XYZ file of N, CA, C and O in Angstrom:
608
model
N 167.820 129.894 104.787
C 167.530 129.380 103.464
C 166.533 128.232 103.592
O 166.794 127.292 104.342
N 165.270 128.275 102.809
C 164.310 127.136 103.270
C 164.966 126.034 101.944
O 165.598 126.232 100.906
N 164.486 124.974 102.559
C 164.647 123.883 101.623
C 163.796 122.569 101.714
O 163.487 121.859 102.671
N 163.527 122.502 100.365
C 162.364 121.370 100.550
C 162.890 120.169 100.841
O 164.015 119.941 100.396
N 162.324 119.306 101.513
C 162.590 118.337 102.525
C 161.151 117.468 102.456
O 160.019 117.855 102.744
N 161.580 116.213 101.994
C 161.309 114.718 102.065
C 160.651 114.167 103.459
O 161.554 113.610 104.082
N 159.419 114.112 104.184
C 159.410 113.982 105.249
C 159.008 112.767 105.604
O 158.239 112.426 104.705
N 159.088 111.810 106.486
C 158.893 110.022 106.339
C 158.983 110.325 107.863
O 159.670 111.182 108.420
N 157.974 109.257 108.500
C 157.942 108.637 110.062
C 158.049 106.867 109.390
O 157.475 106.188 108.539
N 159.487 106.666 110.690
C 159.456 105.077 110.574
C 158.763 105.036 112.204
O 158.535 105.753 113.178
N 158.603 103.377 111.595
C 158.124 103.009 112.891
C 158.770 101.693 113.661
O 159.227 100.975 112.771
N 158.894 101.352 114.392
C 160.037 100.188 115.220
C 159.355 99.390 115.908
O 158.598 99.799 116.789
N 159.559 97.682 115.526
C 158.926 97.126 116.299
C 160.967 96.662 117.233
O 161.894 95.997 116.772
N 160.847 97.358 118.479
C 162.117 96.837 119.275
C 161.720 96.216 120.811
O 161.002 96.672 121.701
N 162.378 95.184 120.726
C 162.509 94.872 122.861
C 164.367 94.210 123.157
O 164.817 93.069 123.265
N 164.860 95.263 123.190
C 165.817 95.648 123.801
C 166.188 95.222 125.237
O 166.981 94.445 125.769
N 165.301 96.041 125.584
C 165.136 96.005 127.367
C 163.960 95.623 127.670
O 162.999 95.563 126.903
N 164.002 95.243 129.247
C 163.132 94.615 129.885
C 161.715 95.392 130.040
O 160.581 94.916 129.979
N 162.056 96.509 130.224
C 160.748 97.385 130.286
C 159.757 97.497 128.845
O 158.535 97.646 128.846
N 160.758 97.368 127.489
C 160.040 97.698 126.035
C 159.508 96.450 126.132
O 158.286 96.581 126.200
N 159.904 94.999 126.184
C 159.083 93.560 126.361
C 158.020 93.895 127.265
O 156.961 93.317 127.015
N 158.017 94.605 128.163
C 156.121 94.676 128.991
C 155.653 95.747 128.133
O 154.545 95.513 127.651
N 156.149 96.798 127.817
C 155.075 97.639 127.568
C 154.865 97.176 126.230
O 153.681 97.456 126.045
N 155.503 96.369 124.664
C 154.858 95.940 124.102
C 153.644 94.730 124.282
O 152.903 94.604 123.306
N 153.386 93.815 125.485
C 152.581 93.753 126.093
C 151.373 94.106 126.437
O 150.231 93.768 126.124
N 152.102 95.229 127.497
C 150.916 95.812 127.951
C 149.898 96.801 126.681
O 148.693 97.028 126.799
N 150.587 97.156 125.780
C 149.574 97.681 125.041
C 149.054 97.095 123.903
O 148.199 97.745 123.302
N 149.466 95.721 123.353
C 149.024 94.769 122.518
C 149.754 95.124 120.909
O 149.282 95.030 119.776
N 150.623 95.408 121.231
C 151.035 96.306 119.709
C 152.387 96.250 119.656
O 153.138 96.682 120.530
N 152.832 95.530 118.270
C 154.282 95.353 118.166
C 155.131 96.622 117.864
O 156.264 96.323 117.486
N 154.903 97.874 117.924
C 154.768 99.076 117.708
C 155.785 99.553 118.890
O 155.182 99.576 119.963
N 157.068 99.916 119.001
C 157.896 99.973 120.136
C 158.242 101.791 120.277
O 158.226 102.475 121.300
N 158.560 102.236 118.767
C 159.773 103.217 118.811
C 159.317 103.714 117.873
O 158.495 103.028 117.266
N 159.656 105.215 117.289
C 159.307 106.338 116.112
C 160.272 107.086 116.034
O 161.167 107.297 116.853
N 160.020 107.683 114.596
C 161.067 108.780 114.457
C 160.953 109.319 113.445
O 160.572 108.674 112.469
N 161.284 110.861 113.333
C 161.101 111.189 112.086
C 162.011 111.125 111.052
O 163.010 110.441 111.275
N 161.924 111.634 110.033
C 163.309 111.280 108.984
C 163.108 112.043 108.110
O 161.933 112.018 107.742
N 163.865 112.883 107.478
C 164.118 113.761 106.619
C 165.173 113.496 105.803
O 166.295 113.148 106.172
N 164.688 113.714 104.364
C 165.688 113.548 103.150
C 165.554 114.436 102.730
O 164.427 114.905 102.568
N 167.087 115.289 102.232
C 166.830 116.482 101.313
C 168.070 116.302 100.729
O 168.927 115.819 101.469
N 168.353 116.537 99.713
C 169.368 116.502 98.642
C 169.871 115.245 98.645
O 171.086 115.181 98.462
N 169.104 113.906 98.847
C 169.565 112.872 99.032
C 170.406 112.230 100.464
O 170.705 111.084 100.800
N 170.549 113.181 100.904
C 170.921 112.856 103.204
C 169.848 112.455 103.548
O 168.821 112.967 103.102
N 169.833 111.680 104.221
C 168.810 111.170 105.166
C 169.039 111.505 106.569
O 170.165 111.250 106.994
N 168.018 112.135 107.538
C 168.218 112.208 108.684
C 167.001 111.376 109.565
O 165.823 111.190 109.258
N 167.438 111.133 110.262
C 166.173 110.268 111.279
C 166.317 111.135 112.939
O 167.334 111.047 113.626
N 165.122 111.912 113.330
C 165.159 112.133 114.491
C 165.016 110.729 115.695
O 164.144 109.860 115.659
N 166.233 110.854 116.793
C 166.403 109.986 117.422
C 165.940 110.332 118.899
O 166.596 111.079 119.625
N 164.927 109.814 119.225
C 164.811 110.130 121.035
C 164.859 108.952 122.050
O 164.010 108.062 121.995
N 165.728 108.948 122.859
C 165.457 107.901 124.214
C 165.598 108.297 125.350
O 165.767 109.432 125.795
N 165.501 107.014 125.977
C 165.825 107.638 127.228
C 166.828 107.766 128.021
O 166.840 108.166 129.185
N 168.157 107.211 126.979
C 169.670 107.476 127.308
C 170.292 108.470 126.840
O 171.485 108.746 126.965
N 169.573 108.955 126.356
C 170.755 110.251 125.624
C 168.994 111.522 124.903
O 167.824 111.379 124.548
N 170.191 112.772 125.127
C 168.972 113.545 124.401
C 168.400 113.157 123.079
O 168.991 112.318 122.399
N 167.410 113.648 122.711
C 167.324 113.851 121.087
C 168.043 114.494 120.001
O 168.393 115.673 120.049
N 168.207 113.909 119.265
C 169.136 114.367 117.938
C 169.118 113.712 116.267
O 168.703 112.585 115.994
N 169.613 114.611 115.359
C 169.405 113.973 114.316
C 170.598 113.152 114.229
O 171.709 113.508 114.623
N 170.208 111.609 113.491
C 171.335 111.411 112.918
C 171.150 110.496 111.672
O 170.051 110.243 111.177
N 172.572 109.938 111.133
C 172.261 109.438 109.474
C 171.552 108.201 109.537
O 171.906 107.182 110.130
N 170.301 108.428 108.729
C 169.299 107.420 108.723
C 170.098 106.057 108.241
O 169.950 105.038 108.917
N 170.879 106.040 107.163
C 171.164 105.097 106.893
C 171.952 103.960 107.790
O 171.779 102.765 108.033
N 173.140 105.218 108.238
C 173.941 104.144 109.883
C 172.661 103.534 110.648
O 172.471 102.319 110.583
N 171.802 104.340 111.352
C 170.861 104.198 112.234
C 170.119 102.430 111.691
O 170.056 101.422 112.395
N 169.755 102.563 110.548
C 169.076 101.663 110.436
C 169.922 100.122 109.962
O 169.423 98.997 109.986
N 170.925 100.391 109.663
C 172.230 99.257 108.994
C 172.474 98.732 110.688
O 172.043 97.624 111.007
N 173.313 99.760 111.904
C 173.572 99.523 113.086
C 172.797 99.337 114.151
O 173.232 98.724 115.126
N 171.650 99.797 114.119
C 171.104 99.933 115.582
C 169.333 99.017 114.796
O 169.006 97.853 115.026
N 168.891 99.582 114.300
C 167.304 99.025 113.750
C 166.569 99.236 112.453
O 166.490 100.354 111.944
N 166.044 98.182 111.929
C 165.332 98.223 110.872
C 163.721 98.638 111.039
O 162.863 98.063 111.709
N 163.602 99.826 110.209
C 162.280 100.385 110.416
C 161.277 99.180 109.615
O 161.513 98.534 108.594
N 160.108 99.173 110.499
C 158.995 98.309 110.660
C 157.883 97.842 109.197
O 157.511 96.902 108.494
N 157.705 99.828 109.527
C 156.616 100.437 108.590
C 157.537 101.848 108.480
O 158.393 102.124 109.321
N 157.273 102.584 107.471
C 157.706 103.978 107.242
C 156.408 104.336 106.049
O 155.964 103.533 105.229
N 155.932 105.918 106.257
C 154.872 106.570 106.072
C 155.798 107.489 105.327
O 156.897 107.723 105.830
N 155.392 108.158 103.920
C 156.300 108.791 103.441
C 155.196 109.524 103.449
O 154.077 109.246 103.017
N 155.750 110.873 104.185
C 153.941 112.003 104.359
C 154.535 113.464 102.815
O 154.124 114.625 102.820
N 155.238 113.041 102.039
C 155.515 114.209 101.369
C 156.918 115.247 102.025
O 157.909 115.216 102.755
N 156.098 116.117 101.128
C 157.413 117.700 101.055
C 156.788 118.571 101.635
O 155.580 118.795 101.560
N 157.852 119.295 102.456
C 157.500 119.948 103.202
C 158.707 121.569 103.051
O 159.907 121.290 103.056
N 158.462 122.580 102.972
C 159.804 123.550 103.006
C 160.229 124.351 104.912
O 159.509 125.137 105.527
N 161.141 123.963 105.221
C 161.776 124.496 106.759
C 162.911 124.830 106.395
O 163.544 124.330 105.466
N 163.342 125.950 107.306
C 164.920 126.384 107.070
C 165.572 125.253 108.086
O 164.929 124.656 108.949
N 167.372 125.034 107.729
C 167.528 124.597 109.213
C 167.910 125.405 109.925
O 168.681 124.856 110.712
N 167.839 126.281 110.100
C 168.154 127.407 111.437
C 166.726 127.113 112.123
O 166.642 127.452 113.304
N 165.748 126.604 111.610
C 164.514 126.636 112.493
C 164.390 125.350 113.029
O 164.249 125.183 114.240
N 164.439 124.193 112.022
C 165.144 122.966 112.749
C 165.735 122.974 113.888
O 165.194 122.448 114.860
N 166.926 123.559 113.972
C 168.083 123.434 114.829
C 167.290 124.043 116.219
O 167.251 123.423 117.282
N 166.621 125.479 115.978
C 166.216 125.997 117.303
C 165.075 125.000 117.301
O 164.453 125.522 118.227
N 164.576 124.303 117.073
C 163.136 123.564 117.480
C 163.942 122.292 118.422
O 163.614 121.933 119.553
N 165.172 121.704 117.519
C 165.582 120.668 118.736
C 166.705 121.152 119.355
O 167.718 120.460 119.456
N 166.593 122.807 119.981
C 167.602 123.475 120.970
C 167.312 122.905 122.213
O 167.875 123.066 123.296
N 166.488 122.315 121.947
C 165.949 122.094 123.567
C 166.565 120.945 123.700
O 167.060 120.241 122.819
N 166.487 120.662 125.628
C 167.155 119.303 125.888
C 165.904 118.432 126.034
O 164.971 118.538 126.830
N 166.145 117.468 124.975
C 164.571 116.821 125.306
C 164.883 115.269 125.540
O 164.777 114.651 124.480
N 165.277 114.377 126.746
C 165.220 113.211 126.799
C 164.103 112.436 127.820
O 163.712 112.974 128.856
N 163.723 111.315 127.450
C 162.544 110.750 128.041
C 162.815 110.395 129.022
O 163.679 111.011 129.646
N 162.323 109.485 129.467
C 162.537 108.439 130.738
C 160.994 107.556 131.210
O 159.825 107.926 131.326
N 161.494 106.625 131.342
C 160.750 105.368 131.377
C 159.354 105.488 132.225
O 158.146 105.462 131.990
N 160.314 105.651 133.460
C 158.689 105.448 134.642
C 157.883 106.544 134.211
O 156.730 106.136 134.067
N 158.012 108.077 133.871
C 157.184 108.831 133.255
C 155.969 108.076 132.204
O 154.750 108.179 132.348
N 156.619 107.383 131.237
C 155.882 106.452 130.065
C 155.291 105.554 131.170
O 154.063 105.594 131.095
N 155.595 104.993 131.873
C 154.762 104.051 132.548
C 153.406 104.576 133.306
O 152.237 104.193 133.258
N 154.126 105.703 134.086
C 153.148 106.358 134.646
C 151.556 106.558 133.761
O 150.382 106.193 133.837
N 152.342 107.281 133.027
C 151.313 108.090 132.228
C 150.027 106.803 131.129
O 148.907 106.866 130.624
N 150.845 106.070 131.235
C 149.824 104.769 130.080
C 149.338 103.959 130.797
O 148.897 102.945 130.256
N 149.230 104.098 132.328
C 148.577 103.243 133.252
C 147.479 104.120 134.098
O 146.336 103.680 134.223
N 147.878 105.422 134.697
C 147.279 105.875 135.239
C 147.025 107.702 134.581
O 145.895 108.180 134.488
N 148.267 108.466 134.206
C 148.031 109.734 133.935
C 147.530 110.110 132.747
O 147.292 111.281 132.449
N 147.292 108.811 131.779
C 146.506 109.586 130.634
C 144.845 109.512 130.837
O 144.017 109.931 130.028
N 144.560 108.848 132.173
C 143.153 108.596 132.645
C 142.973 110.121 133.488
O 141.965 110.827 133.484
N 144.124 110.353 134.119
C 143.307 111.083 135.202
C 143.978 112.740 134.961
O 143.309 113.731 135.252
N 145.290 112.830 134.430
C 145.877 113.846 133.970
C 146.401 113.813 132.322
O 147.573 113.706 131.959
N 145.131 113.944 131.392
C 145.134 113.380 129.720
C 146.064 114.548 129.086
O 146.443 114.301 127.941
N 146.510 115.824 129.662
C 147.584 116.698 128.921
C 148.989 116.900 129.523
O 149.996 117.535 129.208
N 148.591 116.024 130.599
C 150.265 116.180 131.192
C 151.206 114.788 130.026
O 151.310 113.615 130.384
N 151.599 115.174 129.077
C 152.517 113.902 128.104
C 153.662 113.654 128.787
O 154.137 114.599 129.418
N 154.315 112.426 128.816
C 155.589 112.703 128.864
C 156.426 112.709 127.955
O 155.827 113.181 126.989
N 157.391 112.488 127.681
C 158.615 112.995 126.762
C 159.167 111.568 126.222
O 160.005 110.862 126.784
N 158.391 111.272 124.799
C 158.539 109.919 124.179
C 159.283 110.075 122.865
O 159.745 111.187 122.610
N 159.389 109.442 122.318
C 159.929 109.507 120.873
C 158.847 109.380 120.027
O 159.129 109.310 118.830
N 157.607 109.330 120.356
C 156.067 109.466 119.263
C 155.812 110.481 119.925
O 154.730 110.027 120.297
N 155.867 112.035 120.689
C 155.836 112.813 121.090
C 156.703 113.785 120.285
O 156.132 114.514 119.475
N 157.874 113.853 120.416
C 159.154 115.028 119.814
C 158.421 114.423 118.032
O 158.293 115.316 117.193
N 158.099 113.281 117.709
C 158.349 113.460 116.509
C 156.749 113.691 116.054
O 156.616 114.212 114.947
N 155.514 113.361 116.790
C 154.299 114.236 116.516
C 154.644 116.108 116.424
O 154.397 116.792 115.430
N 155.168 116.554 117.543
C 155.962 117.573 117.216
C 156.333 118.114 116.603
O 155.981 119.218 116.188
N 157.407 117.302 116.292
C 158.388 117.497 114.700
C 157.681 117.872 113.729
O 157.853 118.997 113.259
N 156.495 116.796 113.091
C 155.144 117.139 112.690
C 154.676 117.856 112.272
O 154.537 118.208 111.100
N 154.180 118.379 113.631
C 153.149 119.744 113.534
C 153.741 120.701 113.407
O 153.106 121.753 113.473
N 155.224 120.751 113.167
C 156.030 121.871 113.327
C 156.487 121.758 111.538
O 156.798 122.787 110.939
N 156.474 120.601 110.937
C 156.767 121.093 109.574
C 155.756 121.010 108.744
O 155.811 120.652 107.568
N 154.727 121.375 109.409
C 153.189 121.882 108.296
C 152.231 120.239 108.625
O 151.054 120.235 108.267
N 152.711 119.163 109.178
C 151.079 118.315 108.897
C 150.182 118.367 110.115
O 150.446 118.569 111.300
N 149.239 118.167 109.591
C 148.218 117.909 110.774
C 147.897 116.924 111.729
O 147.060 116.203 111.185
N 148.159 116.456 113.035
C 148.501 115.177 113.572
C 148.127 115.789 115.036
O 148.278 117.000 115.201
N 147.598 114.905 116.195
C 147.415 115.432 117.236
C 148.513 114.494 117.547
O 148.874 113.429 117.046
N 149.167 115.630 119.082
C 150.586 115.284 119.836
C 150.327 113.916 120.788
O 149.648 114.027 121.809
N 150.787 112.888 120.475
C 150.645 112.076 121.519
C 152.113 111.349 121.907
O 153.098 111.578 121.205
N 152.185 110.518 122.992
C 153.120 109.999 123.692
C 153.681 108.577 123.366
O 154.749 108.039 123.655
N 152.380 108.078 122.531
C 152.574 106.828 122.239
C 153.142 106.229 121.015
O 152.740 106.981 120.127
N 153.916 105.212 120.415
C 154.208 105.260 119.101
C 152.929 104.298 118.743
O 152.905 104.308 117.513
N 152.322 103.832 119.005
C 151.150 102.626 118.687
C 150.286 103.833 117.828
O 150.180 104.005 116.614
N 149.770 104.521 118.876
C 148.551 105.759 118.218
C 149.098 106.797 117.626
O 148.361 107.607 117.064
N 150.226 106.940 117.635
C 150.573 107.775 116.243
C 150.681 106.982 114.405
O 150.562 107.254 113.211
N 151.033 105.723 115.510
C 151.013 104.182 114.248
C 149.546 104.603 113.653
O 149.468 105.186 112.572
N 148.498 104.302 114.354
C 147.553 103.674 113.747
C 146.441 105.104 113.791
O 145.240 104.900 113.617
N 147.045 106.773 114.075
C 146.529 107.942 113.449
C 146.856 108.028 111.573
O 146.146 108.431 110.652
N 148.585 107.307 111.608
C 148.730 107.898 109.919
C 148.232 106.637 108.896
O 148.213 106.662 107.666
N 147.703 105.160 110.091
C 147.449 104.350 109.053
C 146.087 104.402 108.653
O 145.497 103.821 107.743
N 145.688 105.249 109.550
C 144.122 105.481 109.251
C 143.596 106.678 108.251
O 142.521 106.813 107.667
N 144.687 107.429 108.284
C 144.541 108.900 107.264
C 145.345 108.552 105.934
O 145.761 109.444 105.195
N 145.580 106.896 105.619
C 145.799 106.804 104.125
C 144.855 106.188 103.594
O 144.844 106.006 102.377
């Protein structure tokens, strides 16, 4: 059954851990964390990725009352997906991990630019392109930041 669906990327300025304090740093951008979020019949869902636990949806509202207050949020429109297609899109086990992100924003997006690793501005560029918008896939939440602030 398709159903139209509310589609919004927040964006997170977080330093948690020791590693999110350098890499907001190292890339000059208070820009930490992403996610997507879907409202339909008034539920809110926020896709969640780290690097402690897989990806998954959960209730935007807990998420943001308990754990973080979104930054900026981009409300990109309606979009129609079944969730049976949802569900198989995040069948997969998709969790990140750090030194990958490090790797890749120091040295592998210079010398290996399509090997991504597995970020939370990644699954939810993804997410994305998978419910109709147009967005190129990247790893970073900064340049996915400042792809949708540039296409308003």
């Amino acid at each position: 059954m398709s159903l139209s669906v509310e589609v919004s990327v927040c964006f997170y300025s977080r330093d948690l851990f020791e590693s999110e304090r350098f890499m907001r740093w190292a890339i000059k951008s208070d820009i930490s964390h992403c996610g997507i979020m879907l409202n339909c019949k008034g539920l809110s869902t926020i896709l969640v990725a780290d690097t402690r636990f897989s990806a998954k949806f959960v209730d935007a509202n807990t998420f943001h009352t308990k754990i973080m207050e979104p930054k900026y949020v981009f409300n990109l429109g309606k979009t129609d997906v079944t969730m049976s297609s949802l569900l198989d899109f995040m069948g997969r086990n998709y969790k990140g991990e750090i030194r990958s992100v490090f790797f890749w924003w120091f040295l592998g997006r210079h010398l290996f630019p399509s090997l991504l690793p597995r970020t939370c501005a990644l699954i939810t560029s993804q997410m994305m392109r998978f419910c109709g918008f147009d967005v190129k896939e990247t790893p970073a939440p900064h340049i996915l930041f400042k792809e949708l602030n540039d296409a308003i």
